[in-house]
Amino acid sequence: MSSRILIIGAGRSSSALIKYALNNSEALGWNVTVADADPAAAAAKVNNHPRGTTAWLDVTKTNDRRELIGRSDIVVSLLPAHLHIEVAQDCIRLKKHLVTASYVSQELYRLGDEARNRELIFMGEMGLDPGIDHMSAMQRINAIRGMGGEVTAFRSFTGGLISPESNDNPWGYKFTWNPRNVVLAGQGTAQYLEDGKLKYLPYYRLFGNTWDVEVPGIGKFEAYANRDSLLYREQYGLQNIPTILRGTLRYPGYCAAWNALVRIGMTDGDFPILDSENITYHELMEALAPSGPGSVKDRIASMLKLEPKGEVMKRLTWLGLFRKKRIKLKDATPALILENLLLDKWKLQPEDKDLIVMQHQIDYRIDGKIKRDVSNLVMKGENAQDTAMARLVGLPLGIFVRLMSQGKIHATGVHIPTMREVYEPVLEEMKDYGMEFTHHTVDL
């Protein structure tokens, strides 16, 4: 069956998907179009492949978008999450299947009946986190149930990090995915369940509440709560579970320093700084610091109840927040100023290797005993182009599109990949690309 595949977006996470689609295009009879607002980025990734074409697309231009979608059979959207809904509505109208790696919004779920009526498959959360986390969790949960175990707690942690040999900055972090999402991460209120009690963490407290996570052979990490963990109780078939938590992993020390940025006001994306292109970072810190005697740095430290020469203040200083250097961004919000600063400071160098770490901890009762099933995934990238992040986001998308084009997926409507017909073949093929989970069980 020949298929016309449209991939919208040629950014950081697209390279492995585009490569997979083109490498399999001959055998599967695919023609692959990569559309992006930056045609050079798309052309570099298609690299004159005989079955690949590129298209310029400003996704806000409705007619251009619909024309491209109309000429496709399967659409893969790698756009920022808030833009998927327009693409999804076009796919309904034009009767095209849709696959994305982003969280499925309530708006997208509301298209479920229409998609089903048109026999369309809309699959969201088909990347790394969300995506591989769902698939691997369901595989373990179903294996535990198959042994007669009753799941009593589910905790899942994922981090897109920098590999130890490329970790050369005090934050232990570099960008391997959308920088804007990193700067705005955690805004809103995170919620989870702990021993049968609902827990809410508003943004201003989020990074001050962390869990220690140990990954064998790699070391210690800290985790902060990720969005709404409760969404997945039903999806995972864990409606009556007393504990469910999903978290994001970082190297130790990151969360305390990011918490300082939140409390200073540097992650605020709501108000533009007056005359921002002409003031210095130091002047911005002066504007955000309490008045009084002492240096700006000392007053910021005092406001945050931190040691002026401590680790957190060292990290803030390293970013350049106290430098008398002009910001040079017009009408910029603090979040945009911070993002711009981090783009330079947290840039992945050509030979840098990134690191993906995922751990599931599933507690279960069996034969009167409580046990914990621990599964770990550790994958390292090759360099700044061939990242583990791009592989683990892009390859599941590519494999799913292959399964769909071969008629092996029957679940019409809007879904996430928690069904066996999806996760078994995807996880199996991912082993060919070096993705392997290790498992061990401990008695509690």
CSV table of C-alpha atoms in Angstrom, one decimal:
chain,number,residue,atom,x,y,z
A,1,MET,CA,0.0,0.0,0.0
A,2,SER,CA,1.6,3.3,-1.0
A,3,SER,CA,1.2,6.2,1.3
A,4,ARG,CA,2.0,9.9,1.1
A,5,ILE,CA,3.5,10.9,4.4
A,6,LEU,CA,3.5,14.6,5.5
A,7,ILE,CA,5.8,15.6,8.3
A,8,ILE,CA,5.1,19.1,9.6
A,9,GLY,CA,8.2,20.5,11.4
A,10,ALA,CA,11.9,20.0,10.8
A,11,GLY,CA,13.1,21.1,14.3
A,12,ARG,CA,15.3,19.5,16.9
A,13,SER,CA,13.3,16.3,17.4
A,14,SER,CA,12.6,15.5,13.7
A,15,SER,CA,15.8,14.1,12.4
A,16,ALA,CA,15.4,10.4,13.5
A,17,LEU,CA,11.7,10.4,12.2
A,18,ILE,CA,12.6,11.8,8.8
A,19,LYS,CA,15.5,9.4,8.5
A,20,TYR,CA,13.3,6.4,9.4
A,21,ALA,CA,10.6,7.5,7.0
A,22,LEU,CA,13.1,8.0,4.1
A,23,ASN,CA,15.1,4.8,4.8
A,24,ASN,CA,11.8,2.7,4.7
A,25,SER,CA,10.2,4.7,1.9
A,26,GLU,CA,11.3,2.3,-0.9
A,27,ALA,CA,10.2,-0.9,0.8
A,28,LEU,CA,6.9,0.7,2.0
A,29,GLY,CA,6.1,2.7,-1.2
A,30,TRP,CA,6.1,5.9,0.7
A,31,ASN,CA,6.5,9.5,-0.6
A,32,VAL,CA,7.7,11.7,2.2
A,33,THR,CA,7.1,15.5,2.3
A,34,VAL,CA,8.8,17.6,5.1
A,35,ALA,CA,7.2,21.0,5.6
A,36,ASP,CA,8.7,23.8,7.7
A,37,ALA,CA,8.8,27.5,7.9
A,38,ASP,CA,12.5,27.2,7.4
A,39,PRO,CA,12.9,25.4,4.0
A,40,ALA,CA,16.7,25.0,4.5
A,41,ALA,CA,16.2,23.0,7.7
A,42,ALA,CA,13.8,20.7,5.9
A,43,ALA,CA,16.1,20.4,2.9
A,44,ALA,CA,19.1,19.5,5.1
A,45,LYS,CA,17.1,16.6,6.6
A,46,VAL,CA,15.7,15.3,3.4
A,47,ASN,CA,19.1,15.5,1.8
A,48,ASN,CA,18.0,15.1,-1.8
A,49,HIS,CA,16.5,11.6,-1.1
A,50,PRO,CA,14.6,10.4,-4.3
A,51,ARG,CA,11.4,9.8,-2.3
A,52,GLY,CA,11.6,12.9,-0.2
A,53,THR,CA,10.4,16.5,-1.0
A,54,THR,CA,10.3,19.6,1.0
A,55,ALA,CA,7.7,22.4,1.3
A,56,TRP,CA,7.7,25.8,2.8
A,57,LEU,CA,4.8,26.1,5.3
A,58,ASP,CA,3.7,28.9,7.6
A,59,VAL,CA,1.3,26.8,9.6
A,60,THR,CA,-0.9,29.9,10.3
A,61,LYS,CA,-1.7,30.2,6.6
A,62,THR,CA,-4.8,28.0,6.4
A,63,ASN,CA,-5.0,27.5,2.7
A,64,ASP,CA,-1.3,26.5,2.3
A,65,ARG,CA,-1.7,24.1,5.3
A,66,ARG,CA,-4.9,22.5,3.9
A,67,GLU,CA,-3.4,22.1,0.4
A,68,LEU,CA,-0.4,20.1,1.9
A,69,ILE,CA,-2.6,18.0,4.2
A,70,GLY,CA,-5.1,17.4,1.3
A,71,ARG,CA,-2.3,15.8,-0.7
A,72,SER,CA,-1.3,13.4,2.1
A,73,ASP,CA,-2.6,10.2,3.6
A,74,ILE,CA,-0.9,10.4,7.0
A,75,VAL,CA,0.1,13.6,8.7
A,76,VAL,CA,2.8,13.7,11.5
A,77,SER,CA,2.7,17.0,13.3
A,78,LEU,CA,5.9,18.0,15.2
A,79,LEU,CA,4.5,21.5,15.7
A,80,PRO,CA,4.3,23.1,19.2
A,81,ALA,CA,1.4,21.5,21.0
A,82,HIS,CA,-1.0,24.5,20.8
A,83,LEU,CA,-0.8,24.4,17.0
A,84,HIS,CA,-1.9,20.7,16.6
A,85,ILE,CA,-5.6,21.5,17.0
A,86,GLU,CA,-5.7,23.5,13.7
A,87,VAL,CA,-4.0,20.6,11.9
A,88,ALA,CA,-6.3,18.1,13.5
A,89,GLN,CA,-9.4,20.0,12.4
A,90,ASP,CA,-8.0,20.0,8.8
A,91,CYS,CA,-7.4,16.3,9.1
A,92,ILE,CA,-11.0,15.7,10.1
A,93,ARG,CA,-12.3,17.8,7.3
A,94,LEU,CA,-9.9,16.3,4.7
A,95,LYS,CA,-10.2,12.7,6.1
A,96,LYS,CA,-6.5,12.2,6.9
A,97,HIS,CA,-4.9,10.2,9.8
A,98,LEU,CA,-2.8,12.2,12.3
A,99,VAL,CA,0.1,11.3,14.6
A,100,THR,CA,1.8,13.7,17.1
A,101,ALA,CA,4.3,13.3,20.0
A,102,SER,CA,2.7,16.0,22.2
A,103,TYR,CA,0.3,15.7,25.1
A,104,VAL,CA,-3.3,15.3,23.8
A,105,SER,CA,-5.4,18.4,24.8
A,106,GLN,CA,-9.0,18.3,25.8
A,107,GLU,CA,-9.8,20.1,22.5
A,108,LEU,CA,-8.1,17.2,20.6
A,109,TYR,CA,-10.0,14.5,22.6
A,110,ARG,CA,-13.2,16.3,21.7
A,111,LEU,CA,-12.6,15.4,18.1
A,112,GLY,CA,-12.6,11.7,19.0
A,113,ASP,CA,-16.2,10.9,17.8
A,114,GLU,CA,-15.7,12.7,14.5
A,115,ALA,CA,-12.5,10.9,13.9
A,116,ARG,CA,-14.1,7.6,14.6
A,117,ASN,CA,-17.1,8.3,12.4
A,118,ARG,CA,-14.7,9.0,9.5
A,119,GLU,CA,-12.6,5.9,10.4
A,120,LEU,CA,-9.6,8.0,11.1
A,121,ILE,CA,-6.7,7.2,13.5
A,122,PHE,CA,-5.5,10.2,15.6
A,123,MET,CA,-2.6,9.0,17.8
A,124,GLY,CA,-1.1,11.5,20.3
A,125,GLU,CA,1.7,11.2,22.9
A,126,MET,CA,3.6,8.9,20.5
A,127,GLY,CA,7.1,10.2,21.4
A,128,LEU,CA,9.4,9.8,24.4
A,129,ASP,CA,7.7,11.4,27.3
A,130,PRO,CA,4.8,11.2,26.6
A,131,GLY,CA,5.0,8.0,24.6
A,132,ILE,CA,7.6,5.4,25.4
A,133,ASP,CA,6.7,6.0,29.1
A,134,HIS,CA,3.1,5.0,28.4
A,135,MET,CA,4.1,2.0,26.3
A,136,SER,CA,6.7,0.6,28.6
A,137,ALA,CA,4.5,1.2,31.7
A,138,MET,CA,1.6,-0.7,30.1
A,139,GLN,CA,3.8,-3.5,29.2
A,140,ARG,CA,5.1,-3.9,32.8
A,141,ILE,CA,1.6,-3.3,34.4
A,142,ASN,CA,0.1,-6.0,32.1
A,143,ALA,CA,3.0,-8.4,32.9
A,144,ILE,CA,2.4,-7.9,36.7
A,145,ARG,CA,-1.3,-8.5,36.3
A,146,GLY,CA,-0.5,-11.6,34.2
A,147,MET,CA,1.3,-13.0,37.2
A,148,GLY,CA,-1.7,-12.3,39.4
A,149,GLY,CA,-0.2,-9.2,41.0
A,150,GLU,CA,-2.3,-6.2,42.1
A,151,VAL,CA,-0.7,-2.8,41.4
A,152,THR,CA,-0.6,-0.6,44.5
A,153,ALA,CA,1.7,2.3,43.5
A,154,PHE,CA,3.0,3.7,40.2
A,155,ARG,CA,5.8,6.2,39.9
A,156,SER,CA,7.5,7.1,36.6
A,157,PHE,CA,10.4,9.5,36.0
A,158,THR,CA,12.0,10.7,32.8
A,159,GLY,CA,14.8,13.2,32.0
A,160,GLY,CA,16.3,14.5,28.8
A,161,LEU,CA,19.8,15.3,30.1
A,162,ILE,CA,23.4,15.7,29.1
A,163,SER,CA,25.7,12.7,29.3
A,164,PRO,CA,28.4,12.9,32.1
A,165,GLU,CA,31.3,13.3,29.6
A,166,SER,CA,29.6,16.3,28.0
A,167,ASN,CA,28.4,17.8,31.2
A,168,ASP,CA,30.6,20.9,31.5
A,169,ASN,CA,28.4,23.5,33.1
A,170,PRO,CA,27.2,23.9,36.7
A,171,TRP,CA,23.5,23.3,35.8
A,172,GLY,CA,24.2,19.8,34.3
A,173,TYR,CA,21.8,20.7,31.5
A,174,LYS,CA,21.8,21.6,27.8
A,175,PHE,CA,19.0,22.0,25.3
A,176,THR,CA,18.0,18.9,23.3
A,177,TRP,CA,14.4,19.9,22.7
A,178,ASN,CA,12.3,23.1,22.5
A,179,PRO,CA,14.0,25.7,24.7
A,180,ARG,CA,10.7,27.6,25.2
A,181,ASN,CA,9.1,24.5,26.8
A,182,VAL,CA,12.1,24.2,29.2
A,183,VAL,CA,11.7,27.8,30.3
A,184,LEU,CA,8.0,27.5,30.8
A,185,ALA,CA,8.1,23.9,32.3
A,186,GLY,CA,5.9,23.3,35.3
A,187,GLN,CA,3.7,26.4,35.0
A,188,GLY,CA,0.2,25.7,36.3
A,189,THR,CA,-0.3,23.3,39.2
A,190,ALA,CA,1.0,19.7,39.3
A,191,GLN,CA,-1.2,17.1,40.9
A,192,TYR,CA,-0.6,13.5,42.0
A,193,LEU,CA,-1.9,10.9,44.5
A,194,GLU,CA,0.1,9.8,47.5
A,195,ASP,CA,-1.2,7.1,49.8
A,196,GLY,CA,-4.8,7.8,48.8
A,197,LYS,CA,-4.5,11.6,49.3
A,198,LEU,CA,-4.6,14.2,46.5
A,199,LYS,CA,-1.6,16.4,46.4
A,200,TYR,CA,-1.3,19.7,44.6
A,201,LEU,CA,1.9,21.6,43.9
A,202,PRO,CA,1.5,25.1,42.6
A,203,TYR,CA,4.2,26.4,40.3
A,204,TYR,CA,5.9,28.6,43.0
A,205,ARG,CA,6.4,25.4,45.1
A,206,LEU,CA,7.1,22.9,42.4
A,207,PHE,CA,10.9,23.0,42.2
A,208,GLY,CA,11.2,23.1,46.0
A,209,ASN,CA,9.6,19.6,46.3
A,210,THR,CA,11.8,16.9,44.8
A,211,TRP,CA,12.3,13.2,45.1
A,212,ASP,CA,15.6,11.3,44.9
A,213,VAL,CA,15.9,8.7,42.1
A,214,GLU,CA,18.8,6.3,41.8
A,215,VAL,CA,19.5,4.7,38.4
A,216,PRO,CA,22.0,1.8,38.6
A,217,GLY,CA,25.2,2.5,36.7
A,218,ILE,CA,24.4,6.2,36.2
A,219,GLY,CA,23.9,7.6,39.7
A,220,LYS,CA,21.6,9.9,41.6
A,221,PHE,CA,19.0,12.3,40.1
A,222,GLU,CA,16.3,14.5,41.5
A,223,ALA,CA,12.7,14.6,40.2
A,224,TYR,CA,10.0,17.2,40.3
A,225,ALA,CA,6.3,16.5,39.7
A,226,ASN,CA,5.2,16.6,36.1
A,227,ARG,CA,1.8,18.2,35.2
A,228,ASP,CA,-1.3,16.1,36.0
A,229,SER,CA,-0.4,12.6,37.0
A,230,LEU,CA,-4.1,11.8,37.6
A,231,LEU,CA,-4.9,11.9,33.9
A,232,TYR,CA,-3.3,8.5,33.5
A,233,ARG,CA,-5.2,6.5,36.2
A,234,GLU,CA,-7.9,5.6,33.7
A,235,GLN,CA,-5.7,5.3,30.7
A,236,TYR,CA,-3.5,2.8,32.6
A,237,GLY,CA,-6.4,1.0,34.2
A,238,LEU,CA,-5.3,2.1,37.6
A,239,GLN,CA,-8.6,3.9,38.7
A,240,ASN,CA,-8.3,2.7,42.4
A,241,ILE,CA,-4.6,3.0,42.9
A,242,PRO,CA,-3.6,5.0,46.0
A,243,THR,CA,-0.3,6.4,44.7
A,244,ILE,CA,0.5,7.7,41.2
A,245,LEU,CA,3.2,10.1,40.4
A,246,ARG,CA,4.9,11.1,37.1
A,247,GLY,CA,8.1,13.3,37.4
A,248,THR,CA,10.8,14.9,35.4
A,249,LEU,CA,14.5,14.1,36.2
A,250,ARG,CA,17.4,16.5,36.6
A,251,TYR,CA,20.9,16.3,38.0
A,252,PRO,CA,21.1,17.2,41.7
A,253,GLY,CA,21.1,21.0,42.3
A,254,TYR,CA,19.2,22.0,39.2
A,255,CYS,CA,15.8,22.3,40.9
A,256,ALA,CA,17.0,24.5,43.7
A,257,ALA,CA,18.6,26.9,41.2
A,258,TRP,CA,15.6,26.8,38.9
A,259,ASN,CA,13.4,27.5,41.9
A,260,ALA,CA,15.5,30.6,42.5
A,261,LEU,CA,14.8,31.8,38.9
A,262,VAL,CA,11.0,31.2,39.5
A,263,ARG,CA,11.0,33.2,42.7
A,264,ILE,CA,13.0,36.1,41.2
A,265,GLY,CA,10.4,36.3,38.5
A,266,MET,CA,12.6,35.3,35.5
A,267,THR,CA,10.2,32.7,34.2
A,268,ASP,CA,7.3,35.1,33.9
A,269,GLY,CA,6.1,35.3,30.3
A,270,ASP,CA,3.2,37.7,30.9
A,271,PHE,CA,4.7,41.2,31.1
A,272,PRO,CA,7.3,43.0,28.8
A,273,ILE,CA,10.2,44.8,30.5
A,274,LEU,CA,10.2,48.5,29.8
A,275,ASP,CA,13.0,49.5,27.5
A,276,SER,CA,14.4,46.0,27.6
A,277,GLU,CA,16.7,46.4,24.6
A,278,ASN,CA,18.6,49.2,26.3
A,279,ILE,CA,19.0,47.9,29.9
A,280,THR,CA,21.6,45.4,31.2
A,281,TYR,CA,21.0,42.1,32.9
A,282,HIS,CA,22.4,43.7,36.1
A,283,GLU,CA,19.8,46.5,35.8
A,284,LEU,CA,17.0,43.9,35.3
A,285,MET,CA,18.1,42.1,38.5
A,286,GLU,CA,18.2,45.5,40.3
A,287,ALA,CA,14.6,46.1,39.2
A,288,LEU,CA,13.6,42.6,40.5
A,289,ALA,CA,15.6,42.8,43.7
A,290,PRO,CA,14.3,44.3,47.0
A,291,SER,CA,15.6,47.8,47.8
A,292,GLY,CA,18.2,48.3,50.5
A,293,PRO,CA,21.9,48.3,51.2
A,294,GLY,CA,24.4,45.9,49.6
A,295,SER,CA,25.0,44.7,46.1
A,296,VAL,CA,22.2,43.4,43.8
A,297,LYS,CA,23.6,39.9,44.2
A,298,ASP,CA,23.6,40.1,48.0
A,299,ARG,CA,20.0,41.4,48.0
A,300,ILE,CA,18.8,38.7,45.7
A,301,ALA,CA,20.5,36.1,47.9
A,302,SER,CA,19.0,37.6,51.0
A,303,MET,CA,15.5,37.7,49.4
A,304,LEU,CA,15.8,34.0,48.5
A,305,LYS,CA,17.4,33.2,51.9
A,306,LEU,CA,20.5,31.8,50.2
A,307,GLU,CA,24.2,31.9,50.9
A,308,PRO,CA,25.6,34.7,48.7
A,309,LYS,CA,28.6,32.4,47.8
A,310,GLY,CA,26.5,29.1,47.8
A,311,GLU,CA,25.9,26.7,44.9
A,312,VAL,CA,22.6,28.3,43.7
A,313,MET,CA,24.0,31.8,43.5
A,314,LYS,CA,27.0,30.4,41.6
A,315,ARG,CA,24.7,28.9,39.1
A,316,LEU,CA,22.8,32.2,38.7
A,317,THR,CA,26.0,34.2,38.3
A,318,TRP,CA,27.4,31.7,35.7
A,319,LEU,CA,24.3,32.4,33.6
A,320,GLY,CA,25.3,36.1,33.4
A,321,LEU,CA,22.4,37.5,35.3
A,322,PHE,CA,24.5,40.0,37.2
A,323,ARG,CA,26.6,41.1,34.2
A,324,LYS,CA,26.5,44.7,33.0
A,325,LYS,CA,25.8,43.6,29.5
A,326,ARG,CA,22.9,44.9,27.5
A,327,ILE,CA,20.0,42.6,26.9
A,328,LYS,CA,19.3,43.8,23.3
A,329,LEU,CA,15.8,42.3,23.1
A,330,LYS,CA,12.9,44.7,22.4
A,331,ASP,CA,9.8,44.5,24.5
A,332,ALA,CA,11.0,41.2,26.0
A,333,THR,CA,9.3,39.4,28.9
A,334,PRO,CA,11.6,38.0,31.6
A,335,ALA,CA,11.0,34.5,30.3
A,336,LEU,CA,12.1,35.5,26.8
A,337,ILE,CA,15.2,37.2,28.2
A,338,LEU,CA,16.0,34.1,30.2
A,339,GLU,CA,15.4,31.8,27.1
A,340,ASN,CA,17.7,34.0,25.0
A,341,LEU,CA,20.4,33.8,27.7
A,342,LEU,CA,20.1,30.0,28.0
A,343,LEU,CA,20.2,29.5,24.3
A,344,ASP,CA,23.8,30.6,24.4
A,345,LYS,CA,24.7,29.1,27.7
A,346,TRP,CA,23.0,25.7,27.3
A,347,LYS,CA,23.8,25.2,23.6
A,348,LEU,CA,24.7,21.6,22.6
A,349,GLN,CA,28.2,21.7,21.1
A,350,PRO,CA,28.7,19.6,17.9
A,351,GLU,CA,30.3,16.6,19.7
A,352,ASP,CA,28.1,16.7,22.9
A,353,LYS,CA,26.2,13.6,23.8
A,354,ASP,CA,22.8,13.8,25.4
A,355,LEU,CA,21.4,11.3,27.8
A,356,ILE,CA,17.8,10.0,28.2
A,357,VAL,CA,17.0,8.4,31.5
A,358,MET,CA,13.6,6.8,32.4
A,359,GLN,CA,12.6,4.8,35.4
A,360,HIS,CA,9.3,3.2,36.4
A,361,GLN,CA,8.7,2.0,39.9
A,362,ILE,CA,5.6,-0.2,40.1
A,363,ASP,CA,4.7,-1.6,43.6
A,364,TYR,CA,2.4,-4.6,43.6
A,365,ARG,CA,0.9,-7.1,46.0
A,366,ILE,CA,1.3,-10.8,45.2
A,367,ASP,CA,0.8,-13.9,47.5
A,368,GLY,CA,0.5,-11.6,50.5
A,369,LYS,CA,3.9,-9.8,49.8
A,370,ILE,CA,4.6,-6.3,48.5
A,371,LYS,CA,7.2,-6.1,45.7
A,372,ARG,CA,8.5,-3.3,43.6
A,373,ASP,CA,9.1,-3.8,39.8
A,374,VAL,CA,11.8,-1.3,38.7
A,375,SER,CA,12.5,-0.8,35.0
A,376,ASN,CA,15.3,1.5,33.7
A,377,LEU,CA,16.0,2.9,30.3
A,378,VAL,CA,19.3,4.7,29.7
A,379,MET,CA,20.2,5.9,26.2
A,380,LYS,CA,23.0,8.1,25.0
A,381,GLY,CA,23.2,10.2,21.9
A,382,GLU,CA,26.0,10.2,19.3
A,383,ASN,CA,26.4,13.9,18.9
A,384,ALA,CA,24.4,17.2,18.7
A,385,GLN,CA,22.7,16.0,15.4
A,386,ASP,CA,22.1,12.4,16.3
A,387,THR,CA,20.6,12.8,19.8
A,388,ALA,CA,19.0,10.2,22.0
A,389,MET,CA,16.1,12.7,22.3
A,390,ALA,CA,15.5,12.8,18.6
A,391,ARG,CA,15.7,9.0,18.3
A,392,LEU,CA,13.3,8.4,21.2
A,393,VAL,CA,10.8,11.0,20.1
A,394,GLY,CA,11.1,10.3,16.3
A,395,LEU,CA,11.4,6.6,16.0
A,396,PRO,CA,8.2,5.6,17.8
A,397,LEU,CA,6.3,8.0,15.5
A,398,GLY,CA,8.0,6.5,12.4
A,399,ILE,CA,7.3,2.9,13.5
A,400,PHE,CA,3.7,3.7,14.3
A,401,VAL,CA,3.2,5.3,10.9
A,402,ARG,CA,4.6,2.1,9.3
A,403,LEU,CA,2.2,-0.1,11.3
A,404,MET,CA,-0.7,2.2,10.3
A,405,SER,CA,0.2,2.3,6.6
A,406,GLN,CA,0.4,-1.6,6.7
A,407,GLY,CA,-3.1,-1.8,8.1
A,408,LYS,CA,-2.0,-3.2,11.5
A,409,ILE,CA,-3.6,-0.5,13.7
A,410,HIS,CA,-7.4,-0.8,14.1
A,411,ALA,CA,-8.1,1.8,16.9
A,412,THR,CA,-9.9,4.7,15.3
A,413,GLY,CA,-10.6,7.9,17.2
A,414,VAL,CA,-8.3,9.8,19.4
A,415,HIS,CA,-5.8,7.7,21.5
A,416,ILE,CA,-2.5,7.5,23.3
A,417,PRO,CA,-0.4,4.4,22.9
A,418,THR,CA,-1.6,2.3,25.8
A,419,MET,CA,-3.1,-0.6,23.8
A,420,ARG,CA,-1.2,-3.8,23.1
A,421,GLU,CA,-1.6,-3.6,19.3
A,422,VAL,CA,0.5,-0.5,19.5
A,423,TYR,CA,3.1,-0.9,22.3
A,424,GLU,CA,4.2,-4.5,21.6
A,425,PRO,CA,5.4,-4.0,18.0
A,426,VAL,CA,6.7,-0.5,18.7
A,427,LEU,CA,8.8,-1.5,21.7
A,428,GLU,CA,10.0,-4.6,19.9
A,429,GLU,CA,11.3,-2.6,16.9
A,430,MET,CA,12.8,0.0,19.1
A,431,LYS,CA,15.3,-2.6,20.4
A,432,ASP,CA,16.8,-2.6,16.9
A,433,TYR,CA,17.7,1.1,17.6
A,434,GLY,CA,19.4,0.4,20.9
A,435,MET,CA,16.5,1.0,23.2
A,436,GLU,CA,16.5,-1.6,25.9
A,437,PHE,CA,14.8,-1.6,29.3
A,438,THR,CA,16.4,-3.4,32.2
A,439,HIS,CA,14.1,-4.8,35.0
A,440,HIS,CA,14.6,-5.9,38.5
A,441,THR,CA,12.3,-6.7,41.4
A,442,VAL,CA,12.9,-5.8,45.1
A,443,ASP,CA,10.9,-6.9,48.2
A,444,LEU,CA,9.3,-4.0,50.1
